[in-house]
Amino acid sequence: QDSIFPSRRIELARFGAMAEVNIYFGSQSGTAECFSEELKEEAAANGINAEVIDLMRFTPEDFADCRIAVLVVSTYGDGEPTDNAVAFHRWASDPRNDGALKGQRFSVMGLGDMNYSKFNNMGQMSDQNLERLGATRIYQRGVGDDSQDIAADFAKWKSSGLWKALEKAVAEVRLEGPRAQSGHSDAKPVSLAPVVVKPELHVFFAQESETDGAAKDVCDEFIECAKASGIEVSLIQSLSERKAIEAVKKLPKKALSVVIADVGPDGPCSGVRKLVRNMQLELDTDALKEKDIGLLMLTVASSKCNNSAASLKSSLQGHGEAIPKAFERAGVKLVEASAYVDAGVEDVKSVVKKVCAATATYIEQGTKTIGGAVSEAAPAVVQKFRVLCAGAEAKEAAEAIANIRPGSITSEDASLSTLANAAQQKSQVILAVECGADGSLSDASRGLAAQLSAAPMAIKAQLRQLRFAVLAVAATDYGNAGERASASAALAELTRAAAPVCQALSKTGASCIASHSVDLQDADEAKLADLCSTIERGFSASVGQAISGNLPTPAREGQGYKVSTPAPAPVASAGTPVLKMAVRGATLPAEPESEASDVLARFYFDAQQAKVVKVRELRQQPNPADGLSTVEVEIEAAGDLKGYSLGGTMSMLPQNDPQDVSEVLKLIGLSEADLERHITFAAAEGASAKVKKPFPTPCKLGDALLCYCDLARAPSKKMLSALQPKLASSAGELVGKLLADTEALKLLQSAPLCCKMHEFWHLLGVTSGLDPGDFLLHCPRQKAREFTIASSPKASPDRITLCVSLTSHATEDMATVFEKLEKCGCLPAASGNGVCRRPFFGMASGWLTSRLKTGDVVLAKQRPSPLQLPSKDVPIIMIGAGAGVAPFRGFWEELRKGPQTAPAALFFGCRHPEQDWLFKDEMNAVVKLGASGCNALARVQVGPKRPLTCLFPAFSRPGEGKQKQYVQDSLRAQKVSVKHWVEKMGGCIFICGSSAMGNGALDVLAEVLEGGRECVDKLRQEGRIVAEMWG
């Protein structure tokens, strides 16, 4: 029998040409990807044909088809998979797939940071999961620690026996030959469970009291019914608890919330009132809209008799609407009308079954499957469309279409927010535009066009992901369209009327796949059904292949209309990217969404554009020239950044020093005037081929060099290999020697040398002549830098604050390095003469502290981190130095808004109280009592407006005659209080700052707490000690 996977039907003639080893990577910042590329190169040197595969492309079938797999996986956040490895991790963790990888051989290299409690978690989990799935481990798991020397860890793992293990595995696989496909094979096809993603079910209940009300009993009945129906319940939460509002705020995307609440004649129960009040205080309008959450409401009454039940039913149902209204305000949609049951006189089970059935329907409709074998008789999938309407007649058309396709069409008003939401959800959008037959636009349509033209950059960035079809709608009042002399001309006039809206949306980068028109005077069911089918085919075609109904699609600004007919879209082949540069003063048309060329480039496509609203110096006596500067940066929390996490991590793309950009311009033979020229990449093979982009295009050359190319480092081995063929003979020869001498190349690329891009080429005697296209394609990509958020989403929901210190240090004398490289022939003689050794300043921190200005726009993403306040009211001990105070500023803002009563203490360190005490005034303003050193502090409670019980500052350079002190010393001095807070009151400890400070604080805690280092390690595993350290 044939295998259930078509990819396993391998012909013997092709077997030897295929990759013998697949190297999969899970990477967030590019390290795992770079290591994977290194493995591929070394595999070739060892006679092994290997292929590098991004886990973003993971499917169960293809992965099971692999005979030898090497995984290089990073751990992200609090022990989580990187973004591109989520689907793989979910599938590999599913016990239903046990045995699916029998016959596969594997080895895993895990990357992480020892400063995090779940260090290297993805490496461990992947290693265990593959073995559980039936694969055979051929080589030990590697462990890379980014807090030390991760490159050395990787090199040690490779050199300790990896290649011998792989050579043996490859030899075995070659002897086995291709997997048998015929009926006499003993091998049994393995059925793989695909990755199934279901909406989570979160159940909330609110009972009047322990003795009154029936909501808890009804909730229990619902839970039993759900489990009997095979529905998994992710959360059961009482609304009477404080953490109910936190549970609502943390509802995952696509989740379904079922709220079961008591009501009485006087109104809803106290739990409902409390939640409604907290939602009004802590959640902005539409705060949860982008999560696309559903709500089912079951109102519970407890009448004593039928008469009272009947007379009060209407008012009781009205009381129950408080929850749907609060959720609707927050952007949560009510799945169906609220249910009602009077538990005193009615059959509870029958009502619960109806709610459970609605729950099952919602979850079934929201369930998605990734991978898995596709049945030959798979039923046709009915596409779902969102019709966004501009004008009353547009709404009428949407309703008519919805009647033709019940359940597959939703309609809503067109606005910037609904368009942006549709882009984020990757919805298939029909933009219905109300027009007049005379070529005019309705007021609503004109307003939408004006909004699109004036849309902020952040919205435009989101709209680049949008694919839409335009539907021009009119209702003529003179005759029937079929009676006109030229019906097609009339319809064409309608579509031309809608062109301004289409063009305004296309200018943002959105892709118009087709244009159609409909006259409501003349539209019957048959015509509307045909229109739906035509639009459906259009969305099935590739981006840019317009399928037009009655008239052509305006592709982009400046292009005319061209009629095209429906046709299946050809599959684009992979092309070779070449640089295209517009002449000065000209622009390039917007382009459909492109695929990023690598992990780092993916950030540029996915990140949110955000406006900087404030930059201010925090030090009392800054001196940037000596590396002494710390700034507070405030960024607008819009789009994906809205609803950011307390203590979370902000990833932001830095910008190069303009001086470095100027130097690189000389290398590629261009001038400052060329920075304004627009560029893109096209396939050398022509329009039929598709290319992956190193960054979003079209863009200005200046943006590419300033933001997307890392000019503060030496070129990578990959870049040198790509540029070498076009170099002059002398330079090409030197590059060849560097590529052949790994140690010499590492010296030039080493961190102590701090060699920038243009400096590297100058050392080789290259001052011009580099090909601009090759340079932009192969230059190392700029990495986003991560910063801990220093604000509270409760206190500042619309702004995200960062606290950033300038990184600087003296550079080493590299005369001996230059001499060594010159002797081995990798540098020209005397190339190091005249090289000026300047102090090193961090590129990202230098940009933020010296060049970033209010009004600038940055690319950013945010994610949660382990630095989160405990849900219980327990003591909180915060330990930080310098910019490490960032998350604790967010903490005290959050505590000021919350009901915390347990002690909260801050241990803060800096150099001098009058020079670099960050947030000094603000910090002192939130302290309830000064640091007295009294043991009674352990029993002091925190007031609502001054949330810090005590502040213990430590100054390492306090001035002449004063004793220096570090945070570790302050911590030791308060050991009695610390011990009491942690051991007697269940307190939590948070540490943020340099590794030296953080490890010193952990050592002191090991002295103070009963159980020493073992106790500290246990508390870290439990999440009661959380440390975020760097450097």
mmCIF file with all atom_site columns, N, CA and C in Angstrom, residues 712-748:
data_model
loop_
_atom_site.group_PDB
_atom_site.id
_atom_site.type_symbol
_atom_site.label_atom_id
_atom_site.label_alt_id
_atom_site.label_comp_id
_atom_site.label_asym_id
_atom_site.label_entity_id
_atom_site.label_seq_id
_atom_site.pdbx_PDB_ins_code
_atom_site.Cartn_x
_atom_site.Cartn_y
_atom_site.Cartn_z
_atom_site.occupancy
_atom_site.B_iso_or_equiv
_atom_site.pdbx_formal_charge
_atom_site.auth_seq_id
_atom_site.auth_comp_id
_atom_site.auth_asym_id
_atom_site.auth_atom_id
_atom_site.pdbx_PDB_model_num
ATOM 1   N N  . ALA A 1 712 ? 27.052 48.206 12.428 1.00 0.00 ? 712 ALA A N  1
ATOM 2   C CA . ALA A 1 712 ? 27.948 48.349 13.578 1.00 0.00 ? 712 ALA A CA 1
ATOM 3   C C  . ALA A 1 712 ? 28.773 47.099 13.819 1.00 0.00 ? 712 ALA A C  1
ATOM 4   N N  . ARG A 1 713 ? 28.706 46.150 12.927 1.00 0.00 ? 713 ARG A N  1
ATOM 5   C CA . ARG A 1 713 ? 29.473 44.902 13.072 1.00 0.00 ? 713 ARG A CA 1
ATOM 6   C C  . ARG A 1 713 ? 30.182 44.573 11.771 1.00 0.00 ? 713 ARG A C  1
ATOM 7   N N  . ALA A 1 714 ? 31.125 43.667 11.859 1.00 0.00 ? 714 ALA A N  1
ATOM 8   C CA . ALA A 1 714 ? 31.857 43.222 10.673 1.00 0.00 ? 714 ALA A CA 1
ATOM 9   C C  . ALA A 1 714 ? 30.960 42.315 9.832  1.00 0.00 ? 714 ALA A C  1
ATOM 10  N N  . PRO A 1 715 ? 31.253 42.174 8.549  1.00 0.00 ? 715 PRO A N  1
ATOM 11  C CA . PRO A 1 715 ? 30.422 41.298 7.707  1.00 0.00 ? 715 PRO A CA 1
ATOM 12  C C  . PRO A 1 715 ? 30.506 39.846 8.154  1.00 0.00 ? 715 PRO A C  1
ATOM 13  N N  . SER A 1 716 ? 29.430 39.123 7.915  1.00 0.00 ? 716 SER A N  1
ATOM 14  C CA . SER A 1 716 ? 29.393 37.700 8.257  1.00 0.00 ? 716 SER A CA 1
ATOM 15  C C  . SER A 1 716 ? 30.108 36.883 7.184  1.00 0.00 ? 716 SER A C  1
ATOM 16  N N  . LYS A 1 717 ? 30.356 35.646 7.506  1.00 0.00 ? 717 LYS A N  1
ATOM 17  C CA . LYS A 1 717 ? 30.974 34.735 6.541  1.00 0.00 ? 717 LYS A CA 1
ATOM 18  C C  . LYS A 1 717 ? 30.093 34.594 5.304  1.00 0.00 ? 717 LYS A C  1
ATOM 19  N N  . LYS A 1 718 ? 28.782 34.569 5.514  1.00 0.00 ? 718 LYS A N  1
ATOM 20  C CA . LYS A 1 718 ? 27.831 34.453 4.414  1.00 0.00 ? 718 LYS A CA 1
ATOM 21  C C  . LYS A 1 718 ? 27.921 35.654 3.484  1.00 0.00 ? 718 LYS A C  1
ATOM 22  N N  . MET A 1 719 ? 28.049 36.848 4.054  1.00 0.00 ? 719 MET A N  1
ATOM 23  C CA . MET A 1 719 ? 28.156 38.059 3.244  1.00 0.00 ? 719 MET A CA 1
ATOM 24  C C  . MET A 1 719 ? 29.459 38.076 2.453  1.00 0.00 ? 719 MET A C  1
ATOM 25  N N  . LEU A 1 720 ? 30.541 37.702 3.109  1.00 0.00 ? 720 LEU A N  1
ATOM 26  C CA . LEU A 1 720 ? 31.838 37.686 2.420  1.00 0.00 ? 720 LEU A CA 1
ATOM 27  C C  . LEU A 1 720 ? 31.824 36.719 1.242  1.00 0.00 ? 720 LEU A C  1
ATOM 28  N N  . SER A 1 721 ? 31.209 35.545 1.445  1.00 0.00 ? 721 SER A N  1
ATOM 29  C CA . SER A 1 721 ? 31.144 34.547 0.371  1.00 0.00 ? 721 SER A CA 1
ATOM 30  C C  . SER A 1 721 ? 30.340 35.081 -0.816 1.00 0.00 ? 721 SER A C  1
ATOM 31  N N  . ALA A 1 722 ? 29.278 35.836 -0.524 1.00 0.00 ? 722 ALA A N  1
ATOM 32  C CA . ALA A 1 722 ? 28.423 36.360 -1.589 1.00 0.00 ? 722 ALA A CA 1
ATOM 33  C C  . ALA A 1 722 ? 29.090 37.484 -2.355 1.00 0.00 ? 722 ALA A C  1
ATOM 34  N N  . LEU A 1 723 ? 29.866 38.331 -1.668 1.00 0.00 ? 723 LEU A N  1
ATOM 35  C CA . LEU A 1 723 ? 30.469 39.501 -2.312 1.00 0.00 ? 723 LEU A CA 1
ATOM 36  C C  . LEU A 1 723 ? 31.817 39.203 -2.956 1.00 0.00 ? 723 LEU A C  1
ATOM 37  N N  . GLN A 1 724 ? 32.466 38.138 -2.550 1.00 0.00 ? 724 GLN A N  1
ATOM 38  C CA . GLN A 1 724 ? 33.820 37.854 -3.031 1.00 0.00 ? 724 GLN A CA 1
ATOM 39  C C  . GLN A 1 724 ? 33.957 37.797 -4.562 1.00 0.00 ? 724 GLN A C  1
ATOM 40  N N  . PRO A 1 725 ? 33.028 37.134 -5.282 1.00 0.00 ? 725 PRO A N  1
ATOM 41  C CA . PRO A 1 725 ? 33.223 37.000 -6.741 1.00 0.00 ? 725 PRO A CA 1
ATOM 42  C C  . PRO A 1 725 ? 33.321 38.327 -7.488 1.00 0.00 ? 725 PRO A C  1
ATOM 43  N N  . LYS A 1 726 ? 32.716 39.395 -6.959 1.00 0.00 ? 726 LYS A N  1
ATOM 44  C CA . LYS A 1 726 ? 32.714 40.674 -7.668 1.00 0.00 ? 726 LYS A CA 1
ATOM 45  C C  . LYS A 1 726 ? 33.774 41.645 -7.145 1.00 0.00 ? 726 LYS A C  1
ATOM 46  N N  . LEU A 1 727 ? 34.607 41.212 -6.189 1.00 0.00 ? 727 LEU A N  1
ATOM 47  C CA . LEU A 1 727 ? 35.636 42.093 -5.642 1.00 0.00 ? 727 LEU A CA 1
ATOM 48  C C  . LEU A 1 727 ? 36.838 42.163 -6.585 1.00 0.00 ? 727 LEU A C  1
ATOM 49  N N  . ALA A 1 728 ? 37.572 43.237 -6.445 1.00 0.00 ? 728 ALA A N  1
ATOM 50  C CA . ALA A 1 728 ? 38.833 43.345 -7.188 1.00 0.00 ? 728 ALA A CA 1
ATOM 51  C C  . ALA A 1 728 ? 39.749 42.200 -6.767 1.00 0.00 ? 728 ALA A C  1
ATOM 52  N N  . SER A 1 729 ? 40.696 41.852 -7.627 1.00 0.00 ? 729 SER A N  1
ATOM 53  C CA . SER A 1 729 ? 41.507 40.655 -7.405 1.00 0.00 ? 729 SER A CA 1
ATOM 54  C C  . SER A 1 729 ? 42.218 40.652 -6.058 1.00 0.00 ? 729 SER A C  1
ATOM 55  N N  . SER A 1 730 ? 42.810 41.784 -5.660 1.00 0.00 ? 730 SER A N  1
ATOM 56  C CA . SER A 1 730 ? 43.555 41.815 -4.398 1.00 0.00 ? 730 SER A CA 1
ATOM 57  C C  . SER A 1 730 ? 42.627 41.631 -3.204 1.00 0.00 ? 730 SER A C  1
ATOM 58  N N  . ALA A 1 731 ? 41.510 42.368 -3.211 1.00 0.00 ? 731 ALA A N  1
ATOM 59  C CA . ALA A 1 731 ? 40.560 42.238 -2.116 1.00 0.00 ? 731 ALA A CA 1
ATOM 60  C C  . ALA A 1 731 ? 39.918 40.851 -2.113 1.00 0.00 ? 731 ALA A C  1
ATOM 61  N N  . GLY A 1 732 ? 39.604 40.338 -3.300 1.00 0.00 ? 732 GLY A N  1
ATOM 62  C CA . GLY A 1 732 ? 39.016 39.007 -3.384 1.00 0.00 ? 732 GLY A CA 1
ATOM 63  C C  . GLY A 1 732 ? 39.937 37.942 -2.844 1.00 0.00 ? 732 GLY A C  1
ATOM 64  N N  . GLU A 1 733 ? 41.234 38.115 -3.074 1.00 0.00 ? 733 GLU A N  1
ATOM 65  C CA . GLU A 1 733 ? 42.206 37.152 -2.565 1.00 0.00 ? 733 GLU A CA 1
ATOM 66  C C  . GLU A 1 733 ? 42.259 37.187 -1.041 1.00 0.00 ? 733 GLU A C  1
ATOM 67  N N  . LEU A 1 734 ? 42.227 38.405 -0.455 1.00 0.00 ? 734 LEU A N  1
ATOM 68  C CA . LEU A 1 734 ? 42.238 38.529 1.006  1.00 0.00 ? 734 LEU A CA 1
ATOM 69  C C  . LEU A 1 734 ? 40.987 37.918 1.622  1.00 0.00 ? 734 LEU A C  1
ATOM 70  N N  . VAL A 1 735 ? 39.844 38.173 0.992  1.00 0.00 ? 735 VAL A N  1
ATOM 71  C CA . VAL A 1 735 ? 38.596 37.593 1.507  1.00 0.00 ? 735 VAL A CA 1
ATOM 72  C C  . VAL A 1 735 ? 38.654 36.074 1.425  1.00 0.00 ? 735 VAL A C  1
ATOM 73  N N  . GLY A 1 736 ? 39.217 35.563 0.342  1.00 0.00 ? 736 GLY A N  1
ATOM 74  C CA . GLY A 1 736 ? 39.361 34.119 0.212  1.00 0.00 ? 736 GLY A CA 1
ATOM 75  C C  . GLY A 1 736 ? 40.198 33.522 1.329  1.00 0.00 ? 736 GLY A C  1
ATOM 76  N N  . LYS A 1 737 ? 41.270 34.213 1.711  1.00 0.00 ? 737 LYS A N  1
ATOM 77  C CA . LYS A 1 737 ? 42.106 33.726 2.806  1.00 0.00 ? 737 LYS A CA 1
ATOM 78  C C  . LYS A 1 737 ? 41.356 33.763 4.138  1.00 0.00 ? 737 LYS A C  1
ATOM 79  N N  . LEU A 1 738 ? 40.561 34.829 4.343  1.00 0.00 ? 738 LEU A N  1
ATOM 80  C CA . LEU A 1 738 ? 39.779 34.920 5.576  1.00 0.00 ? 738 LEU A CA 1
ATOM 81  C C  . LEU A 1 738 ? 38.738 33.803 5.648  1.00 0.00 ? 738 LEU A C  1
ATOM 82  N N  . LEU A 1 739 ? 38.099 33.515 4.510  1.00 0.00 ? 739 LEU A N  1
ATOM 83  C CA . LEU A 1 739 ? 37.101 32.453 4.496  1.00 0.00 ? 739 LEU A CA 1
ATOM 84  C C  . LEU A 1 739 ? 37.733 31.093 4.755  1.00 0.00 ? 739 LEU A C  1
ATOM 85  N N  . ALA A 1 740 ? 38.966 30.943 4.354  1.00 0.00 ? 740 ALA A N  1
ATOM 86  C CA . ALA A 1 740 ? 39.661 29.671 4.564  1.00 0.00 ? 740 ALA A CA 1
ATOM 87  C C  . ALA A 1 740 ? 40.259 29.551 5.955  1.00 0.00 ? 740 ALA A C  1
ATOM 88  N N  . ASP A 1 741 ? 40.471 30.687 6.619  1.00 0.00 ? 741 ASP A N  1
ATOM 89  C CA . ASP A 1 741 ? 41.088 30.701 7.950  1.00 0.00 ? 741 ASP A CA 1
ATOM 90  C C  . ASP A 1 741 ? 40.037 31.123 8.977  1.00 0.00 ? 741 ASP A C  1
ATOM 91  N N  . THR A 1 742 ? 39.362 30.143 9.559  1.00 0.00 ? 742 THR A N  1
ATOM 92  C CA . THR A 1 742 ? 38.253 30.429 10.473 1.00 0.00 ? 742 THR A CA 1
ATOM 93  C C  . THR A 1 742 ? 38.702 31.268 11.660 1.00 0.00 ? 742 THR A C  1
ATOM 94  N N  . GLU A 1 743 ? 39.870 30.959 12.205 1.00 0.00 ? 743 GLU A N  1
ATOM 95  C CA . GLU A 1 743 ? 40.348 31.690 13.397 1.00 0.00 ? 743 GLU A CA 1
ATOM 96  C C  . GLU A 1 743 ? 40.646 33.153 13.065 1.00 0.00 ? 743 GLU A C  1
ATOM 97  N N  . ALA A 1 744 ? 41.202 33.386 11.884 1.00 0.00 ? 744 ALA A N  1
ATOM 98  C CA . ALA A 1 744 ? 41.507 34.763 11.494 1.00 0.00 ? 744 ALA A CA 1
ATOM 99  C C  . ALA A 1 744 ? 40.222 35.567 11.320 1.00 0.00 ? 744 ALA A C  1
ATOM 100 N N  . LEU A 1 745 ? 39.225 34.956 10.698 1.00 0.00 ? 745 LEU A N  1
ATOM 101 C CA . LEU A 1 745 ? 37.953 35.647 10.506 1.00 0.00 ? 745 LEU A CA 1
ATOM 102 C C  . LEU A 1 745 ? 37.295 35.950 11.846 1.00 0.00 ? 745 LEU A C  1
ATOM 103 N N  . LYS A 1 746 ? 37.355 35.009 12.772 1.00 0.00 ? 746 LYS A N  1
ATOM 104 C CA . LYS A 1 746 ? 36.762 35.231 14.095 1.00 0.00 ? 746 LYS A CA 1
ATOM 105 C C  . LYS A 1 746 ? 37.446 36.379 14.829 1.00 0.00 ? 746 LYS A C  1
ATOM 106 N N  . LEU A 1 747 ? 38.752 36.535 14.616 1.00 0.00 ? 747 LEU A N  1
ATOM 107 C CA . LEU A 1 747 ? 39.466 37.648 15.250 1.00 0.00 ? 747 LEU A CA 1
ATOM 108 C C  . LEU A 1 747 ? 38.923 38.986 14.775 1.00 0.00 ? 747 LEU A C  1
ATOM 109 N N  . LEU A 1 748 ? 38.714 39.082 13.453 1.00 0.00 ? 748 LEU A N  1
ATOM 110 C CA . LEU A 1 748 ? 38.203 40.343 12.907 1.00 0.00 ? 748 LEU A CA 1
ATOM 111 C C  . LEU A 1 748 ? 36.751 40.603 13.311 1.00 0.00 ? 748 LEU A C  1
#
